[in-house]
mmCIF file of C-alpha atoms in Angstrom:
data_model
loop_
_atom_site.group_PDB
_atom_site.id
_atom_site.type_symbol
_atom_site.label_atom_id
_atom_site.label_comp_id
_atom_site.label_asym_id
_atom_site.label_seq_id
_atom_site.Cartn_x
_atom_site.Cartn_y
_atom_site.Cartn_z
ATOM 1 C CA UNK A 1 64.797 -129.605 -12.664
ATOM 2 C CA UNK A 2 66.206 -133.023 -11.686
ATOM 3 C CA UNK A 3 65.569 -135.699 -14.318
ATOM 4 C CA UNK A 4 63.547 -138.537 -12.778
ATOM 5 C CA UNK A 5 64.183 -141.179 -15.506
ATOM 6 C CA UNK A 6 67.748 -141.981 -16.787
ATOM 7 C CA UNK A 7 68.129 -143.325 -20.278
ATOM 8 C CA UNK A 8 70.740 -145.889 -21.212
ATOM 9 C CA UNK A 9 71.392 -147.516 -24.586
ATOM 10 C CA UNK A 10 74.306 -149.260 -26.290
ATOM 11 C CA UNK A 11 76.687 -148.208 -29.030
ATOM 12 C CA UNK A 12 74.779 -149.932 -31.889
ATOM 13 C CA UNK A 13 72.167 -147.177 -31.638
ATOM 14 C CA UNK A 14 74.536 -144.909 -33.720
ATOM 15 C CA UNK A 15 73.506 -141.812 -31.784
ATOM 16 C CA UNK A 16 75.837 -138.903 -32.546
ATOM 17 C CA UNK A 17 77.992 -138.031 -29.456
ATOM 18 C CA UNK A 18 76.798 -134.509 -29.262
ATOM 19 C CA UNK A 19 73.155 -135.532 -29.194
ATOM 20 C CA UNK A 20 73.838 -138.176 -26.459
ATOM 21 C CA UNK A 21 75.646 -135.594 -24.385
ATOM 22 C CA UNK A 22 72.890 -132.950 -24.796
ATOM 23 C CA UNK A 23 70.159 -135.416 -23.764
ATOM 24 C CA UNK A 24 72.085 -137.116 -21.029
ATOM 25 C CA UNK A 25 71.912 -140.509 -22.727
ATOM 26 C CA UNK A 26 74.428 -143.031 -21.358
ATOM 27 C CA UNK A 27 75.889 -145.203 -24.132
ATOM 28 C CA UNK A 28 77.509 -148.588 -23.146
ATOM 29 C CA UNK A 29 79.964 -149.944 -25.702
ATOM 30 C CA UNK A 30 79.724 -153.399 -27.273
ATOM 31 C CA UNK A 31 83.031 -155.155 -27.892
ATOM 32 C CA UNK A 32 84.871 -155.834 -31.152
ATOM 33 C CA UNK A 33 87.766 -158.254 -31.688
ATOM 34 C CA UNK A 34 89.833 -157.823 -34.870
ATOM 35 C CA UNK A 35 92.490 -160.460 -35.104
ATOM 36 C CA UNK A 36 93.956 -160.816 -31.652
ATOM 37 C CA UNK A 37 93.052 -157.170 -30.750
ATOM 38 C CA UNK A 38 90.179 -156.682 -28.359
ATOM 39 C CA UNK A 39 88.557 -153.298 -27.837
ATOM 40 C CA UNK A 40 85.388 -151.324 -27.151
ATOM 41 C CA UNK A 41 83.939 -150.676 -30.635
ATOM 42 C CA UNK A 42 84.474 -146.890 -30.434
ATOM 43 C CA UNK A 43 88.303 -147.487 -30.353
ATOM 44 C CA UNK A 44 88.264 -149.269 -33.692
ATOM 45 C CA UNK A 45 88.486 -146.779 -36.701
ATOM 46 C CA UNK A 46 86.093 -147.797 -39.541
ATOM 47 C CA UNK A 47 88.887 -147.625 -42.106
ATOM 48 C CA UNK A 48 90.970 -150.034 -40.030
ATOM 49 C CA UNK A 49 88.062 -152.395 -39.628
ATOM 50 C CA UNK A 50 87.145 -152.360 -43.345
ATOM 51 C CA UNK A 51 90.794 -153.067 -44.329
ATOM 52 C CA UNK A 52 90.882 -156.009 -41.969
ATOM 53 C CA UNK A 53 87.687 -157.465 -43.264
ATOM 54 C CA UNK A 54 88.714 -157.155 -46.888
ATOM 55 C CA UNK A 55 91.989 -158.911 -45.941
ATOM 56 C CA UNK A 56 90.137 -161.780 -44.308
ATOM 57 C CA UNK A 57 91.220 -161.064 -40.825
ATOM 58 C CA UNK A 58 88.934 -162.741 -38.242
ATOM 59 C CA UNK A 59 86.461 -160.312 -36.769
ATOM 60 C CA UNK A 60 84.180 -161.063 -33.893
ATOM 61 C CA UNK A 61 81.646 -158.990 -31.869
ATOM 62 C CA UNK A 62 80.409 -159.347 -28.333
ATOM 63 C CA UNK A 63 77.946 -157.844 -25.876
ATOM 64 C CA UNK A 64 79.121 -155.454 -23.116
ATOM 65 C CA UNK A 65 79.906 -157.395 -19.831
ATOM 66 C CA UNK A 66 77.432 -156.908 -17.021
ATOM 67 C CA UNK A 67 79.776 -154.685 -14.964
ATOM 68 C CA UNK A 68 79.708 -152.046 -17.741
ATOM 69 C CA UNK A 69 75.977 -151.781 -17.221
ATOM 70 C CA UNK A 70 76.296 -151.861 -13.420
ATOM 71 C CA UNK A 71 78.624 -148.863 -13.303
ATOM 72 C CA UNK A 72 76.360 -146.866 -15.739
ATOM 73 C CA UNK A 73 73.314 -147.619 -13.676
ATOM 74 C CA UNK A 74 75.137 -146.773 -10.398
ATOM 75 C CA UNK A 75 76.021 -143.366 -11.902
ATOM 76 C CA UNK A 76 72.380 -142.761 -12.695
ATOM 77 C CA UNK A 77 71.477 -143.584 -9.100
ATOM 78 C CA UNK A 78 74.185 -141.232 -7.791
ATOM 79 C CA UNK A 79 72.768 -138.442 -9.941
ATOM 80 C CA UNK A 80 69.319 -138.854 -8.404
ATOM 81 C CA UNK A 81 67.441 -140.944 -10.908
ATOM 82 C CA UNK A 82 64.302 -142.629 -9.631
ATOM 83 C CA UNK A 83 64.171 -145.086 -12.487
ATOM 84 C CA UNK A 84 66.303 -146.272 -15.457
ATOM 85 C CA UNK A 85 65.122 -147.262 -18.909
ATOM 86 C CA UNK A 86 67.807 -149.249 -20.676
ATOM 87 C CA UNK A 87 67.039 -149.898 -24.368
ATOM 88 C CA UNK A 88 69.160 -152.146 -26.454
ATOM 89 C CA UNK A 89 69.921 -153.956 -29.823
ATOM 90 C CA UNK A 90 67.497 -156.723 -30.727
ATOM 91 C CA UNK A 91 67.984 -159.921 -28.720
ATOM 92 C CA UNK A 92 67.684 -161.708 -32.090
ATOM 93 C CA UNK A 93 71.090 -160.218 -32.913
ATOM 94 C CA UNK A 94 72.957 -159.906 -29.581
ATOM 95 C CA UNK A 95 73.029 -161.003 -25.921
ATOM 96 C CA UNK A 96 73.326 -157.369 -24.770
ATOM 97 C CA UNK A 97 70.009 -157.312 -22.984
ATOM 98 C CA UNK A 98 71.112 -160.400 -20.955
ATOM 99 C CA UNK A 99 74.064 -158.456 -19.573
ATOM 100 C CA UNK A 100 71.827 -155.491 -18.868
ATOM 101 C CA UNK A 101 69.450 -157.651 -16.862
ATOM 102 C CA UNK A 102 72.260 -159.226 -14.858
ATOM 103 C CA UNK A 103 73.361 -155.637 -13.832
ATOM 104 C CA UNK A 104 69.805 -154.471 -13.239
ATOM 105 C CA UNK A 105 69.276 -157.078 -10.600
ATOM 106 C CA UNK A 106 71.900 -155.442 -8.449
ATOM 107 C CA UNK A 107 70.490 -151.910 -8.559
ATOM 108 C CA UNK A 108 68.314 -150.445 -5.905
ATOM 109 C CA UNK A 109 65.774 -148.512 -8.165
ATOM 110 C CA UNK A 110 63.623 -149.811 -10.879
ATOM 111 C CA UNK A 111 65.524 -150.669 -14.164
ATOM 112 C CA UNK A 112 63.408 -151.386 -17.193
ATOM 113 C CA UNK A 113 65.477 -153.357 -19.756
ATOM 114 C CA UNK A 114 63.862 -153.117 -23.153
ATOM 115 C CA UNK A 115 64.642 -155.375 -26.153
ATOM 116 C CA UNK A 116 64.074 -152.843 -28.961
ATOM 117 C CA UNK A 117 63.962 -155.491 -31.690
ATOM 118 C CA UNK A 118 65.815 -153.011 -33.726
ATOM 119 C CA UNK A 119 69.384 -151.786 -34.244
ATOM 120 C CA UNK A 120 71.209 -148.699 -35.605
ATOM 121 C CA UNK A 121 69.418 -145.427 -36.028
ATOM 122 C CA UNK A 122 66.045 -147.061 -35.783
ATOM 123 C CA UNK A 123 67.035 -147.881 -32.254
ATOM 124 C CA UNK A 124 68.721 -144.466 -31.950
ATOM 125 C CA UNK A 125 65.742 -142.338 -32.888
ATOM 126 C CA UNK A 126 63.566 -144.294 -30.395
ATOM 127 C CA UNK A 127 66.014 -143.727 -27.660
ATOM 128 C CA UNK A 128 66.298 -140.000 -28.473
ATOM 129 C CA UNK A 129 62.485 -139.726 -28.282
ATOM 130 C CA UNK A 130 62.531 -141.457 -24.854
ATOM 131 C CA UNK A 131 65.297 -139.152 -23.659
ATOM 132 C CA UNK A 132 63.370 -136.053 -24.740
ATOM 133 C CA UNK A 133 60.291 -137.277 -22.918
ATOM 134 C CA UNK A 134 62.481 -137.938 -19.809
ATOM 135 C CA UNK A 135 64.078 -134.488 -19.982
ATOM 136 C CA UNK A 136 60.509 -132.936 -20.084
ATOM 137 C CA UNK A 137 59.784 -134.527 -16.673
ATOM 138 C CA UNK A 138 57.755 -137.537 -17.882
ATOM 139 C CA UNK A 139 57.145 -140.443 -15.480
ATOM 140 C CA UNK A 140 58.708 -143.804 -16.122
ATOM 141 C CA UNK A 141 55.384 -144.941 -17.516
ATOM 142 C CA UNK A 142 55.120 -141.849 -19.772
ATOM 143 C CA UNK A 143 58.680 -142.385 -21.133
ATOM 144 C CA UNK A 144 57.914 -146.094 -21.710
ATOM 145 C CA UNK A 145 54.809 -145.078 -23.650
ATOM 146 C CA UNK A 146 56.718 -142.790 -25.955
ATOM 147 C CA UNK A 147 59.397 -145.429 -26.390
ATOM 148 C CA UNK A 148 56.942 -148.256 -27.203
ATOM 149 C CA UNK A 149 55.184 -146.108 -29.853
ATOM 150 C CA UNK A 150 58.403 -145.243 -31.568
ATOM 151 C CA UNK A 151 59.774 -148.802 -31.479
ATOM 152 C CA UNK A 152 56.574 -150.257 -32.981
ATOM 153 C CA UNK A 153 56.300 -147.678 -35.759
ATOM 154 C CA UNK A 154 59.959 -147.363 -36.892
ATOM 155 C CA UNK A 155 61.131 -149.088 -40.076
ATOM 156 C CA UNK A 156 64.776 -149.926 -40.897
ATOM 157 C CA UNK A 157 66.116 -151.086 -44.211
ATOM 158 C CA UNK A 158 69.686 -152.361 -44.914
ATOM 159 C CA UNK A 159 71.555 -152.447 -48.152
ATOM 160 C CA UNK A 160 74.697 -154.536 -48.322
ATOM 161 C CA UNK A 161 77.277 -154.613 -51.162
ATOM 162 C CA UNK A 162 77.797 -158.396 -50.657
ATOM 163 C CA UNK A 163 76.002 -161.021 -48.622
ATOM 164 C CA UNK A 164 79.395 -162.529 -47.744
ATOM 165 C CA UNK A 165 79.792 -160.947 -44.307
ATOM 166 C CA UNK A 166 76.230 -161.633 -43.181
ATOM 167 C CA UNK A 167 76.826 -165.188 -44.097
ATOM 168 C CA UNK A 168 80.083 -165.346 -42.287
ATOM 169 C CA UNK A 169 78.302 -164.088 -39.106
ATOM 170 C CA UNK A 170 75.542 -166.654 -39.505
ATOM 171 C CA UNK A 171 72.859 -164.044 -40.301
ATOM 172 C CA UNK A 172 71.798 -165.760 -43.605
ATOM 173 C CA UNK A 173 72.162 -169.198 -45.100
ATOM 174 C CA UNK A 174 75.018 -170.174 -47.410
ATOM 175 C CA UNK A 175 72.619 -170.752 -50.384
ATOM 176 C CA UNK A 176 71.346 -167.196 -50.190
ATOM 177 C CA UNK A 177 74.888 -165.840 -49.964
ATOM 178 C CA UNK A 178 76.066 -167.811 -53.030
ATOM 179 C CA UNK A 179 72.923 -166.711 -55.089
ATOM 180 C CA UNK A 180 73.492 -163.130 -54.342
ATOM 181 C CA UNK A 181 77.147 -163.220 -55.301
ATOM 182 C CA UNK A 182 76.634 -165.342 -58.386
ATOM 183 C CA UNK A 183 73.920 -163.247 -59.869
ATOM 184 C CA UNK A 184 75.202 -159.879 -58.583
ATOM 185 C CA UNK A 185 71.903 -159.368 -56.745
ATOM 186 C CA UNK A 186 72.103 -156.406 -54.350
ATOM 187 C CA UNK A 187 69.561 -157.095 -51.740
ATOM 188 C CA UNK A 188 67.464 -154.710 -49.670
ATOM 189 C CA UNK A 189 66.971 -156.203 -46.223
ATOM 190 C CA UNK A 190 64.693 -155.273 -43.325
ATOM 191 C CA UNK A 191 64.741 -155.924 -39.587
ATOM 192 C CA UNK A 192 61.500 -157.785 -38.939
ATOM 193 C CA UNK A 193 60.479 -159.267 -35.566
ATOM 194 C CA UNK A 194 64.008 -158.521 -34.426
ATOM 195 C CA UNK A 195 65.905 -160.446 -37.129
ATOM 196 C CA UNK A 196 67.268 -159.633 -40.588
ATOM 197 C CA UNK A 197 64.847 -160.668 -43.399
ATOM 198 C CA UNK A 198 64.623 -160.002 -47.152
ATOM 199 C CA UNK A 199 62.732 -156.945 -48.281
ATOM 200 C CA UNK A 200 63.505 -156.686 -51.972
ATOM 201 C CA UNK A 201 66.193 -157.442 -54.649
ATOM 202 C CA UNK A 202 67.883 -155.151 -57.030
ATOM 203 C CA UNK A 203 70.269 -156.007 -59.884
ATOM 204 C CA UNK A 204 73.063 -153.647 -59.210
ATOM 205 C CA UNK A 205 73.528 -150.875 -56.722
ATOM 206 C CA UNK A 206 71.472 -148.149 -58.227
ATOM 207 C CA UNK A 207 68.338 -150.227 -58.499
ATOM 208 C CA UNK A 208 68.740 -151.554 -54.992
ATOM 209 C CA UNK A 209 69.090 -148.157 -53.422
ATOM 210 C CA UNK A 210 66.164 -146.855 -55.430
ATOM 211 C CA UNK A 211 64.081 -149.704 -53.942
ATOM 212 C CA UNK A 212 65.261 -148.733 -50.525
ATOM 213 C CA UNK A 213 64.254 -145.091 -51.056
ATOM 214 C CA UNK A 214 60.899 -145.881 -52.568
ATOM 215 C CA UNK A 215 60.091 -148.308 -49.753
ATOM 216 C CA UNK A 216 61.012 -145.637 -47.128
ATOM 217 C CA UNK A 217 58.963 -142.968 -48.878
ATOM 218 C CA UNK A 218 55.936 -145.265 -49.046
ATOM 219 C CA UNK A 219 56.227 -146.117 -45.322
ATOM 220 C CA UNK A 220 56.566 -142.411 -44.336
ATOM 221 C CA UNK A 221 53.563 -141.215 -46.367
ATOM 222 C CA UNK A 222 52.675 -137.639 -45.536
ATOM 223 C CA UNK A 223 53.410 -138.057 -41.829
ATOM 224 C CA UNK A 224 56.083 -136.163 -39.930
ATOM 225 C CA UNK A 225 59.094 -138.364 -39.525
ATOM 226 C CA UNK A 226 62.742 -138.576 -38.457
ATOM 227 C CA UNK A 227 64.862 -140.126 -41.235
ATOM 228 C CA UNK A 228 68.324 -141.357 -40.983
ATOM 229 C CA UNK A 229 70.920 -142.860 -43.353
ATOM 230 C CA UNK A 230 73.924 -144.692 -41.844
ATOM 231 C CA UNK A 231 76.794 -146.261 -43.622
ATOM 232 C CA UNK A 232 80.027 -148.259 -43.380
ATOM 233 C CA UNK A 233 82.563 -146.792 -45.640
ATOM 234 C CA UNK A 234 79.926 -145.495 -48.065
ATOM 235 C CA UNK A 235 79.634 -141.792 -47.271
ATOM 236 C CA UNK A 236 79.043 -140.425 -50.767
ATOM 237 C CA UNK A 237 76.075 -142.738 -51.458
ATOM 238 C CA UNK A 238 74.678 -142.111 -47.944
ATOM 239 C CA UNK A 239 74.520 -138.431 -48.692
ATOM 240 C CA UNK A 240 72.891 -139.121 -52.009
ATOM 241 C CA UNK A 241 70.223 -141.286 -50.462
ATOM 242 C CA UNK A 242 69.483 -138.672 -47.878
ATOM 243 C CA UNK A 243 69.091 -136.047 -50.534
ATOM 244 C CA UNK A 244 66.602 -138.271 -52.368
ATOM 245 C CA UNK A 245 64.580 -138.741 -49.160
ATOM 246 C CA UNK A 246 64.585 -135.021 -48.422
ATOM 247 C CA UNK A 247 63.219 -134.361 -51.984
ATOM 248 C CA UNK A 248 60.403 -136.970 -51.669
ATOM 249 C CA UNK A 249 59.296 -136.669 -48.052
ATOM 250 C CA UNK A 250 57.115 -133.635 -47.211
ATOM 251 C CA UNK A 251 57.431 -133.685 -43.452
ATOM 252 C CA UNK A 252 60.905 -134.393 -42.130
ATOM 253 C CA UNK A 253 61.588 -133.284 -38.617
ATOM 254 C CA UNK A 254 65.125 -134.587 -38.159
ATOM 255 C CA UNK A 255 67.422 -135.826 -40.850
ATOM 256 C CA UNK A 256 70.765 -137.527 -40.037
ATOM 257 C CA UNK A 257 73.717 -138.999 -41.960
ATOM 258 C CA UNK A 258 75.955 -141.009 -39.661
ATOM 259 C CA UNK A 259 78.667 -143.573 -39.735
ATOM 260 C CA UNK A 260 77.129 -146.736 -38.453
ATOM 261 C CA UNK A 261 78.268 -148.612 -35.401
ATOM 262 C CA UNK A 262 81.474 -150.565 -35.978
ATOM 263 C CA UNK A 263 79.622 -153.632 -34.708
ATOM 264 C CA UNK A 264 77.014 -153.338 -37.477
ATOM 265 C CA UNK A 265 79.736 -152.738 -40.020
ATOM 266 C CA UNK A 266 81.475 -155.892 -38.849
ATOM 267 C CA UNK A 267 78.397 -157.936 -39.768
ATOM 268 C CA UNK A 268 77.244 -155.988 -42.863
ATOM 269 C CA UNK A 269 80.581 -155.339 -44.443
ATOM 270 C CA UNK A 270 82.114 -152.381 -46.286
ATOM 271 C CA UNK A 271 79.713 -150.629 -48.560
ATOM 272 C CA UNK A 272 76.690 -151.237 -46.297
ATOM 273 C CA UNK A 273 74.042 -148.532 -45.934
ATOM 274 C CA UNK A 274 70.942 -148.406 -43.668
ATOM 275 C CA UNK A 275 67.855 -146.310 -44.029
ATOM 276 C CA UNK A 276 65.601 -145.483 -41.088
ATOM 277 C CA UNK A 277 62.119 -143.970 -41.095
ATOM 278 C CA UNK A 278 60.727 -143.108 -37.636
ATOM 279 C CA UNK A 279 57.327 -141.498 -37.447
ATOM 280 C CA UNK A 280 57.282 -138.602 -34.890
#
């Protein structure tokens, strides 16, 4: 059966390639500049990026250009889509939605550009749910209803080893960055209203990650959920955190450990770890 609704997202959703291929999700790449080298983020290995960041090499991120969206949307039209739902990183963090809207104005079928107000696997799980609804034959309105429910109910937490990189990128103030480094405070952050906000503080990595796990478990309750742990150069701890979540959550439908988007890594820094709880 021909799929009526095409789903497009961006690379910050951290969706595994096999899942995107299986569900027909089109992923547009954000751009990453390391020193003088400019690439789609998928072309920059995490180890190379982490090494550059530790060495103080300038790193900058950028939204995809409008033509990248235009060609993705055009492919969807050529494949018979009647509508496109294009779901992206929070506008509080990136201008990706602006590029998508510019391209959408040139397409001959309805294109719904959605500011998810999320990023990472919290965006990814919501996109996957929308793609599953589209694959089942749902109307554009039906897919949007599924997507909206997921976006509103999903929670994302972020642990960073140092506030230095968020401060460099203008995501927090200098005073907060200095305080965190001086006192060895390992913060647990949350994405609220589309921007990064403080959730809790832990003195040391173990306490901070315990806070992240307990907060996630409290949010999930006894409900069926998808859970994800994504990381930037922190695989061992990511697997430990997922094991903790598995042991404490009674109804996990999908559990994922993934390397985070290089774009997110460029802002959060090596040793960053994200936890997502998304009610099914």
